[in-house]
């Protein structure tokens, strides 16, 4: 249960902070190589590699991340969410030590792959852990917050390397690589303080522990509280429904079946690939080079990379306030449109820079401005969406496996983009930005056709949302508590507003009709009169004698 007995809001904030530190580490790792590859001493130590080999040094890290993410499908279900995070941190620290001590290209590549394995395990596990602890109405905001810390990690890397630019010697590039261990140690230690995921506990037969964790989260450690019981029953019924349908193995991920798991996998992996081929890592990994191509000196380019990280963070904070108000789909649309527009403008302005040999200061300034605006838009939408959506759409038995596949897709896309970016910059030049801008326009099509809204739904409701009609009908009889958590929270919120004299202007819920037991009737207005043309009304009419509305048993 952890070394400290956190509970209630403190426990929820602590779990969110744990996830945020994990993504801060992720962001730091994403940004750190931007300054390292620009350091001439690093280039000399690596033997002055060509653009293809330099791309491999950067990009093979993603292959390690992909392998680490894929491993969590089994490791995460076997060890649990917390222990998987600890293992990932340990492996990452070993890789960071080897990176810091690297003396040639071979050693650096091996070290980056090992580091990637640890980071891949963390990035596949942390969103799952966060989603399984968060309530439906704020789950998106919590994941958005942790994603915003990714930009803080990027900012730390950029500003640290800008300061070290003025330092002589290998320390300027070795220290940033070693510094990532600080975040990994914090993350690993924090995992001892927080509880295991209640859904993992229930799925592995630890029923009482599951109730205790839920009680710590929602009912001041009272396991008999209605809120605690409502969520436990919902989790129990969801897991029982999965077992009834036989969904737990990797093979099930690639079958359509009654739970439509193949559809879920394609959505999760597709969302991550959309994020990567939207162009973000062309910018983040090679931001210093992008600014240098716009006509800046190395020093000024590193300074502007630091400024850009602040803009990126401001954008990344906005989904905390918008994702549970606007929904997932509107943000997906807005993000892709904004990214397309900014990248196409960057490509056009970069063409002017190249055609005038950097003598057009207005075009150079426009490149810098719209690169920063691109990062703002990406942070405001797809930065968090690509991690949130896969963590929501899988069932408990397949959540670790499904999320490992979608995270592996992220790292595969990451690898491809990081590998080809130096070559594209060298040969395609301004067309690099135009290419990724066009891809953002194309990605609007699958979002429109195949991605349903998940805002406001519990994980168990979403589980049934994707299933066939047969499973939905089955759920009405054997999983009658699915949706009870959302209903309880909505009724409590309505009661709270009533007590404060507040009339809600919030529109009616568009949630999937998940209350399969038919208990929605309990929340009808109390002054609504019963129908008079039903069998029940006829029985009442025969029962009442002499027009006495009180009935014969009234005393």
XYZ file of C-alpha atoms in Angstrom:
555
model
C 0.000 0.000 0.000
C 2.986 2.296 0.061
C 5.114 3.905 2.707
C 2.720 6.813 3.286
C -1.060 6.641 3.627
C -2.126 9.199 1.065
C -5.845 9.351 0.402
C -8.514 11.358 -1.343
C -7.500 14.355 -3.412
C -3.903 14.133 -2.170
C -3.602 10.582 -3.470
C -5.116 11.500 -6.833
C -2.795 14.497 -7.163
C 0.187 12.353 -6.188
C -0.655 9.744 -8.845
C -1.032 12.497 -11.428
C 2.316 13.941 -10.375
C 3.961 10.521 -10.697
C 2.664 10.247 -14.243
C 3.787 13.807 -14.934
C 7.356 13.071 -13.776
C 7.386 10.074 -16.104
C 6.441 12.257 -19.047
C 8.872 14.964 -17.938
C 11.595 12.322 -18.235
C 10.185 11.329 -21.617
C 10.292 14.959 -22.778
C 13.825 15.462 -21.506
C 14.984 12.425 -23.471
C 13.214 13.783 -26.559
C 14.877 17.170 -26.332
C 18.342 16.345 -25.065
C 19.767 15.114 -28.373
C 18.898 18.382 -30.139
C 21.768 20.128 -28.345
C 24.056 17.103 -28.126
C 24.205 16.505 -31.906
C 24.980 20.221 -32.394
C 28.036 19.973 -30.106
C 31.225 19.693 -32.178
C 33.085 17.788 -29.450
C 30.333 15.141 -29.491
C 30.564 14.948 -33.281
C 34.347 14.518 -33.060
C 34.044 11.820 -30.380
C 31.618 9.922 -32.603
C 34.082 10.088 -35.501
C 32.351 12.831 -37.514
C 29.458 10.649 -38.738
C 27.540 11.513 -41.913
C 23.901 12.554 -41.799
C 22.646 8.967 -42.141
C 24.752 7.658 -39.234
C 23.904 10.682 -37.090
C 20.259 9.941 -37.758
C 20.864 6.350 -36.623
C 22.454 7.525 -33.358
C 19.363 9.574 -32.627
C 16.751 7.209 -34.048
C 17.858 3.776 -32.778
C 16.832 4.998 -29.344
C 13.271 4.682 -30.642
C 13.829 1.024 -31.541
C 14.763 0.431 -27.900
C 11.650 2.320 -26.830
C 9.513 0.199 -29.148
C 10.977 -3.008 -27.704
C 10.426 -1.760 -24.163
C 6.834 -0.783 -24.937
C 6.052 -4.163 -26.494
C 7.473 -5.983 -23.476
C 4.963 -4.326 -21.132
C 2.102 -6.264 -22.698
C 3.192 -9.289 -20.664
C 5.475 -7.725 -18.075
C 2.874 -5.117 -17.084
C 0.177 -7.728 -16.552
C 2.597 -9.981 -14.678
C 4.341 -7.484 -12.376
C 1.654 -4.828 -12.109
C 1.831 -1.175 -13.103
C 4.096 0.078 -10.280
C 6.763 -2.624 -10.540
C 6.897 -2.221 -14.307
C 7.622 1.488 -13.858
C 10.415 0.674 -11.384
C 11.976 -1.809 -13.793
C 11.807 0.735 -16.590
C 13.566 3.345 -14.438
C 16.338 0.894 -13.526
C 17.004 -0.033 -17.159
C 16.926 3.643 -18.162
C 19.537 4.525 -15.537
C 21.863 1.784 -16.805
C 21.521 3.136 -20.343
C 22.107 6.719 -19.203
C 25.358 5.719 -17.475
C 26.567 4.024 -20.653
C 25.595 7.045 -22.793
C 27.521 9.345 -20.497
C 30.616 7.143 -20.727
C 30.415 6.563 -24.514
C 33.659 6.856 -26.457
C 32.515 5.838 -29.949
C 29.466 5.418 -32.166
C 28.937 1.735 -31.346
C 28.870 2.291 -27.610
C 26.561 5.277 -27.953
C 24.072 3.368 -30.128
C 23.957 0.401 -27.706
C 23.570 2.768 -24.752
C 20.724 4.646 -26.432
C 18.899 1.412 -27.251
C 19.142 0.303 -23.591
C 17.917 3.709 -22.420
C 15.083 3.436 -24.908
C 13.956 0.076 -23.523
C 13.505 1.622 -20.082
C 11.742 4.694 -21.406
C 9.498 2.588 -23.636
C 8.356 0.556 -20.629
C 7.515 3.748 -18.761
C 5.682 5.462 -21.611
C 3.538 2.368 -22.225
C 2.699 1.870 -18.539
C 2.243 5.352 -17.079
C -0.806 6.424 -19.156
C -2.485 3.106 -18.304
C -1.810 3.600 -14.595
C -3.102 7.154 -14.720
C -6.251 6.248 -16.663
C -7.077 3.371 -14.302
C -6.938 5.631 -11.252
C -8.698 8.718 -12.651
C -12.474 9.393 -12.528
C -14.294 9.589 -15.898
C -15.051 13.313 -15.742
C -11.398 14.374 -15.292
C -9.413 11.496 -16.797
C -8.624 13.506 -19.923
C -7.469 16.527 -17.920
C -5.148 14.362 -15.828
C -3.504 12.784 -18.870
C -3.295 16.238 -20.483
C -1.494 17.525 -17.392
C 1.057 14.731 -17.479
C 1.603 15.342 -21.199
C 2.185 19.039 -20.490
C 5.108 18.036 -18.275
C 6.661 16.429 -21.343
C 7.177 19.957 -22.645
C 8.783 20.940 -19.328
C 11.248 18.097 -19.865
C 11.981 19.395 -23.351
C 12.447 22.907 -21.930
C 14.855 21.686 -19.242
C 16.928 19.928 -21.905
C 17.024 22.976 -24.189
C 17.887 25.515 -21.496
C 20.431 23.236 -19.822
C 22.227 22.717 -23.116
C 22.072 26.407 -23.932
C 23.856 27.146 -20.646
C 26.407 24.393 -21.279
C 27.087 25.769 -24.754
C 29.426 28.245 -23.052
C 31.264 25.459 -21.181
C 34.380 23.943 -22.691
C 35.140 20.229 -22.805
C 33.154 17.009 -23.003
C 31.190 17.964 -19.891
C 28.968 20.113 -22.142
C 27.472 17.033 -23.822
C 28.085 14.259 -21.273
C 26.337 15.963 -18.344
C 22.950 16.393 -20.112
C 22.965 12.663 -20.897
C 23.694 11.805 -17.266
C 21.122 14.255 -15.895
C 18.180 12.130 -17.112
C 18.926 9.716 -14.255
C 17.698 12.326 -11.753
C 14.144 12.098 -13.095
C 14.279 8.310 -13.346
C 15.302 8.024 -9.680
C 12.502 10.379 -8.588
C 9.980 8.377 -10.611
C 11.166 5.051 -9.225
C 11.053 6.239 -5.611
C 7.586 7.771 -6.079
C 6.212 4.422 -7.246
C 6.787 3.026 -3.731
C 4.519 5.684 -2.205
C 1.497 5.139 -4.454
C -0.917 2.164 -4.564
C -1.286 -0.378 -7.338
C -3.981 0.120 -9.966
C -7.346 -1.080 -8.569
C -8.269 -2.612 -11.913
C -5.061 -4.662 -12.017
C -5.694 -5.789 -8.421
C -9.261 -6.891 -9.201
C -8.178 -8.678 -12.384
C -5.560 -10.648 -10.422
C -7.835 -11.754 -7.591
C -6.914 -9.088 -5.015
C -10.501 -8.028 -4.437
C -10.100 -6.557 -0.959
C -6.975 -4.634 -1.972
C -8.928 -3.228 -4.907
C -11.665 -1.987 -2.565
C -9.096 -0.476 -0.200
C -7.449 1.492 -3.018
C -10.839 2.728 -4.248
C -11.771 3.712 -0.698
C -8.509 5.630 -0.327
C -9.288 7.459 -3.549
C -12.966 8.300 -3.097
C -14.411 7.610 0.362
C -11.878 8.436 3.091
C -10.905 4.744 3.431
C -14.539 3.646 3.920
C -14.909 0.505 1.772
C -18.690 0.439 2.362
C -19.282 3.929 0.940
C -21.670 4.010 -2.084
C -19.046 5.691 -4.307
C -16.495 3.000 -3.521
C -19.008 0.193 -4.001
C -20.298 1.699 -7.271
C -16.862 1.753 -8.883
C -15.858 -1.647 -7.508
C -19.028 -3.245 -8.880
C -18.428 -1.587 -12.239
C -14.824 -2.830 -12.375
C -15.881 -6.320 -11.279
C -18.639 -6.546 -13.875
C -16.375 -5.262 -16.639
C -13.714 -7.852 -15.865
C -16.294 -10.621 -15.628
C -17.671 -9.580 -19.010
C -14.160 -9.780 -20.499
C -13.636 -13.242 -19.071
C -16.996 -14.377 -20.350
C -15.980 -13.255 -23.838
C -12.463 -14.748 -23.435
C -10.387 -11.614 -24.106
C -6.959 -11.692 -22.468
C -4.307 -12.929 -24.912
C -2.240 -11.100 -27.523
C -4.006 -13.123 -30.201
C -7.288 -11.469 -29.213
C -5.859 -8.058 -30.111
C -5.769 -9.000 -33.774
C -9.197 -10.597 -33.949
C -12.374 -8.716 -34.656
C -14.402 -10.886 -32.285
C -17.318 -9.711 -30.218
C -15.239 -7.024 -28.475
C -13.911 -5.516 -31.740
C -10.356 -5.619 -30.381
C -8.688 -5.333 -33.785
C -10.575 -2.088 -34.351
C -9.326 -0.756 -30.997
C -5.718 -1.707 -31.790
C -5.870 0.005 -35.162
C -7.300 3.144 -33.565
C -4.629 3.208 -30.848
C -1.729 2.558 -33.208
C -3.192 4.869 -35.832
C -3.466 7.743 -33.377
C 0.168 7.388 -32.372
C 1.323 7.226 -35.996
C -0.761 10.297 -36.807
C 1.012 12.116 -33.985
C 4.464 11.141 -35.243
C 3.881 11.752 -38.949
C 2.300 15.067 -38.079
C 5.887 16.351 -38.024
C 6.603 16.912 -34.345
C 9.919 15.074 -34.207
C 11.201 16.808 -37.315
C 10.928 19.870 -35.103
C 11.824 18.597 -31.610
C 14.846 16.416 -32.441
C 16.375 18.869 -34.897
C 15.010 22.202 -33.680
C 18.451 23.772 -33.398
C 19.229 22.713 -36.966
C 15.869 24.057 -38.174
C 16.675 27.484 -36.728
C 20.215 27.346 -38.138
C 18.770 26.631 -41.578
C 16.656 29.764 -41.116
C 19.875 31.765 -40.902
C 20.707 31.787 -37.160
C 24.043 31.198 -35.504
C 24.371 28.103 -33.303
C 24.240 30.172 -30.102
C 21.146 32.076 -31.165
C 19.475 28.918 -32.472
C 19.949 27.227 -29.076
C 18.555 30.301 -27.316
C 15.483 30.342 -29.553
C 15.012 26.599 -28.935
C 14.704 27.472 -25.255
C 12.161 30.198 -26.019
C 10.249 27.754 -28.199
C 10.020 25.292 -25.314
C 8.139 27.924 -23.282
C 5.629 28.404 -26.112
C 5.319 24.615 -26.379
C 4.521 24.379 -22.659
C 1.860 27.099 -22.834
C 0.160 25.191 -25.630
C 0.414 21.892 -23.741
C -1.331 23.346 -20.680
C -4.483 24.334 -22.585
C -5.953 20.779 -22.951
C -6.205 20.564 -19.161
C -9.072 23.048 -19.503
C -10.442 22.088 -22.932
C -10.302 18.314 -23.334
C -13.229 17.587 -20.990
C -15.238 20.531 -22.335
C -14.734 20.176 -26.073
C -14.112 16.437 -26.308
C -11.463 14.351 -28.043
C -12.670 14.599 -31.640
C -12.900 18.422 -31.886
C -9.364 18.737 -30.531
C -8.146 16.134 -33.029
C -9.610 18.163 -35.895
C -8.321 21.493 -34.605
C -4.837 20.124 -34.008
C -4.458 18.614 -37.481
C -5.763 21.732 -39.225
C -3.508 24.028 -37.176
C -0.466 21.823 -37.743
C -1.119 21.648 -41.490
C -1.443 25.415 -41.843
C 1.681 26.235 -39.811
C 3.891 23.634 -41.523
C 2.797 24.729 -44.996
C 3.638 28.335 -44.106
C 7.004 27.248 -42.647
C 7.749 25.376 -45.890
C 6.874 28.402 -48.021
C 8.975 30.756 -45.928
C 11.883 28.292 -45.855
C 11.754 28.242 -49.659
C 12.235 32.036 -49.639
C 15.138 31.705 -47.200
C 16.862 29.110 -49.369
C 16.230 30.908 -52.656
C 17.780 34.129 -51.290
C 20.651 32.394 -49.470
C 19.379 33.594 -46.109
C 19.284 37.259 -47.066
C 15.539 37.625 -46.494
C 15.161 38.500 -42.795
C 11.365 38.565 -42.966
C 11.199 34.998 -44.269
C 13.656 33.852 -41.590
C 11.587 35.486 -38.875
C 8.426 33.900 -40.272
C 10.031 30.430 -40.177
C 10.889 30.890 -36.506
C 7.470 32.318 -35.607
C 5.453 29.589 -37.321
C 7.662 26.790 -35.993
C 6.842 28.081 -32.523
C 3.154 28.369 -33.426
C 3.250 24.786 -34.723
C 4.596 23.598 -31.374
C 1.870 25.547 -29.568
C -0.854 23.890 -31.678
C 0.668 20.434 -31.310
C 0.925 20.867 -27.552
C -2.697 22.028 -27.381
C -4.024 18.908 -29.119
C -2.099 15.876 -30.312
C 0.619 15.868 -27.663
C -1.772 14.446 -25.069
C -4.484 12.976 -27.306
C -2.228 10.294 -28.764
C -1.489 9.028 -25.236
C -4.950 9.483 -23.762
C -7.043 7.754 -26.404
C -5.271 4.345 -26.377
C -5.297 4.269 -22.570
C -9.106 4.590 -22.650
C -10.290 2.275 -25.387
C -8.967 -1.142 -24.288
C -10.559 -3.505 -21.780
C -8.809 -4.176 -18.463
C -7.505 -7.577 -19.575
C -6.013 -6.141 -22.762
C -5.197 -2.594 -21.659
C -1.502 -3.226 -20.992
C -1.133 -5.290 -24.172
C -3.132 -2.899 -26.335
C -1.382 0.168 -24.993
C 1.987 -1.534 -25.518
C 1.091 -1.976 -29.198
C -0.009 1.636 -29.636
C 3.061 2.934 -27.783
C 5.283 0.707 -29.935
C 3.639 2.294 -32.986
C 4.551 5.708 -31.565
C 8.170 4.705 -31.246
C 8.225 3.082 -34.672
C 6.927 6.298 -36.204
C 9.385 8.198 -34.028
C 12.238 6.077 -35.401
C 11.236 6.508 -39.033
C 10.883 10.288 -38.730
C 14.120 10.719 -36.748
C 15.983 8.510 -39.235
C 14.801 10.250 -42.390
C 14.760 13.840 -41.092
C 18.510 14.566 -41.556
C 18.368 13.162 -45.087
C 15.225 15.143 -45.885
C 16.799 18.345 -44.583
C 19.885 17.694 -46.710
C 18.135 16.815 -49.983
C 14.433 17.790 -49.837
C 15.069 21.000 -47.880
C 11.897 23.137 -47.667
C 9.815 20.278 -49.088
C 10.304 18.504 -45.748
C 7.864 20.886 -44.068
C 5.429 20.847 -46.987
C 5.364 17.029 -46.938
C 4.399 16.822 -43.276
C 1.892 19.648 -43.702
C 0.097 17.683 -46.437
C 0.070 14.557 -44.266
C -1.798 16.476 -41.548
C -4.555 17.271 -44.049
C -4.808 13.607 -45.089
C -5.089 12.502 -41.450
C -8.402 14.360 -41.093
C -10.086 11.560 -43.054
C -9.544 8.650 -40.616
C -10.444 10.862 -37.650
C -13.775 11.702 -39.278
C -14.549 8.112 -40.256
C -13.392 5.926 -37.387
C -12.638 7.689 -34.089
C -15.667 7.830 -31.707
C -15.918 10.281 -28.811
C -14.969 8.934 -25.356
C -15.387 12.063 -23.235
C -17.190 11.548 -19.916
C -17.373 7.758 -20.092
C -15.924 5.315 -17.595
C -13.388 2.797 -18.876
C -15.987 0.049 -18.561
C -18.515 2.056 -20.564
C -15.947 2.571 -23.323
C -15.193 -1.140 -23.236
C -18.808 -1.896 -24.162
C -19.036 1.054 -26.568
C -16.744 -0.709 -29.048
C -18.326 -4.155 -28.615
C -20.912 -5.795 -30.852
C -24.618 -5.498 -30.150
C -24.612 -9.055 -28.817
C -22.094 -8.141 -26.115
C -23.990 -4.963 -25.288
C -27.164 -7.007 -24.829
C -25.212 -9.517 -22.741
C -23.923 -6.698 -20.569
C -27.460 -5.672 -19.711
C -27.979 -8.931 -17.859
C -24.566 -9.888 -16.445
C -22.804 -6.524 -16.107
C -25.576 -4.314 -14.834
C -23.289 -2.018 -12.835
C -21.368 -0.693 -15.839
C -21.980 3.043 -15.882
C -22.745 3.281 -12.165
C -19.616 5.319 -11.409
C -20.511 7.998 -13.958
C -24.108 8.029 -12.722
C -23.051 8.383 -9.104
C -20.700 11.265 -9.909
C -23.344 13.012 -12.019
C -25.993 12.686 -9.309
C -23.570 13.966 -6.661
C -22.650 16.911 -8.851
C -26.323 17.690 -9.499
C -27.097 17.459 -5.790
C -24.170 19.734 -4.971
C -25.350 22.313 -7.482
C -28.889 22.087 -6.118
C -27.670 22.729 -2.587
C -25.707 25.753 -3.781
C -28.682 27.036 -5.786
C -26.862 26.641 -9.087
C -28.746 25.807 -12.271
C -26.421 23.912 -14.582
C -26.041 25.250 -18.094
C -24.179 22.154 -19.131
C -25.899 20.329 -22.019
C -27.303 16.864 -21.518
C -24.824 14.018 -21.493
C -24.090 12.438 -24.839
C -22.670 9.367 -23.145
C -23.305 5.939 -24.541
C -26.417 4.559 -22.787
C -24.413 2.454 -20.412
C -26.774 1.932 -17.513
C -27.770 -1.512 -18.646
C -29.848 -2.369 -15.608
C -32.371 0.303 -16.448
C -31.728 2.307 -13.308
C -31.928 5.558 -15.216
C -35.513 5.806 -14.043
C -34.206 6.600 -10.599
C -32.948 9.984 -11.728
C -36.160 11.125 -13.394
C -37.695 14.281 -11.995
C -39.558 13.532 -8.779
C -42.671 15.461 -9.840
C -43.147 13.503 -13.041
C -46.598 11.827 -12.967
C -46.881 8.121 -13.791
C -48.546 7.038 -17.003
C -52.259 6.232 -16.806
C -52.469 3.877 -19.786
C -50.357 0.977 -18.466
C -51.157 -2.337 -16.797
C -49.679 -0.991 -13.575
C -52.148 1.915 -13.698
C -55.039 -0.513 -14.198
C -53.934 -2.541 -11.168
C -53.787 0.640 -9.114
C -57.281 1.623 -10.268
C -58.733 -1.749 -9.228
C -56.840 -1.657 -5.956
C -58.097 1.737 -4.803
C -61.610 1.681 -3.431
C -64.106 4.470 -3.115
C -61.794 6.976 -4.803
C -59.561 6.904 -1.756
C -56.155 7.709 -3.226
C -54.443 6.523 -0.069
C -55.374 2.842 -0.578
C -56.923 0.380 1.921
C -53.697 -0.192 3.858
C -53.140 3.426 4.775
C -53.018 3.983 8.528
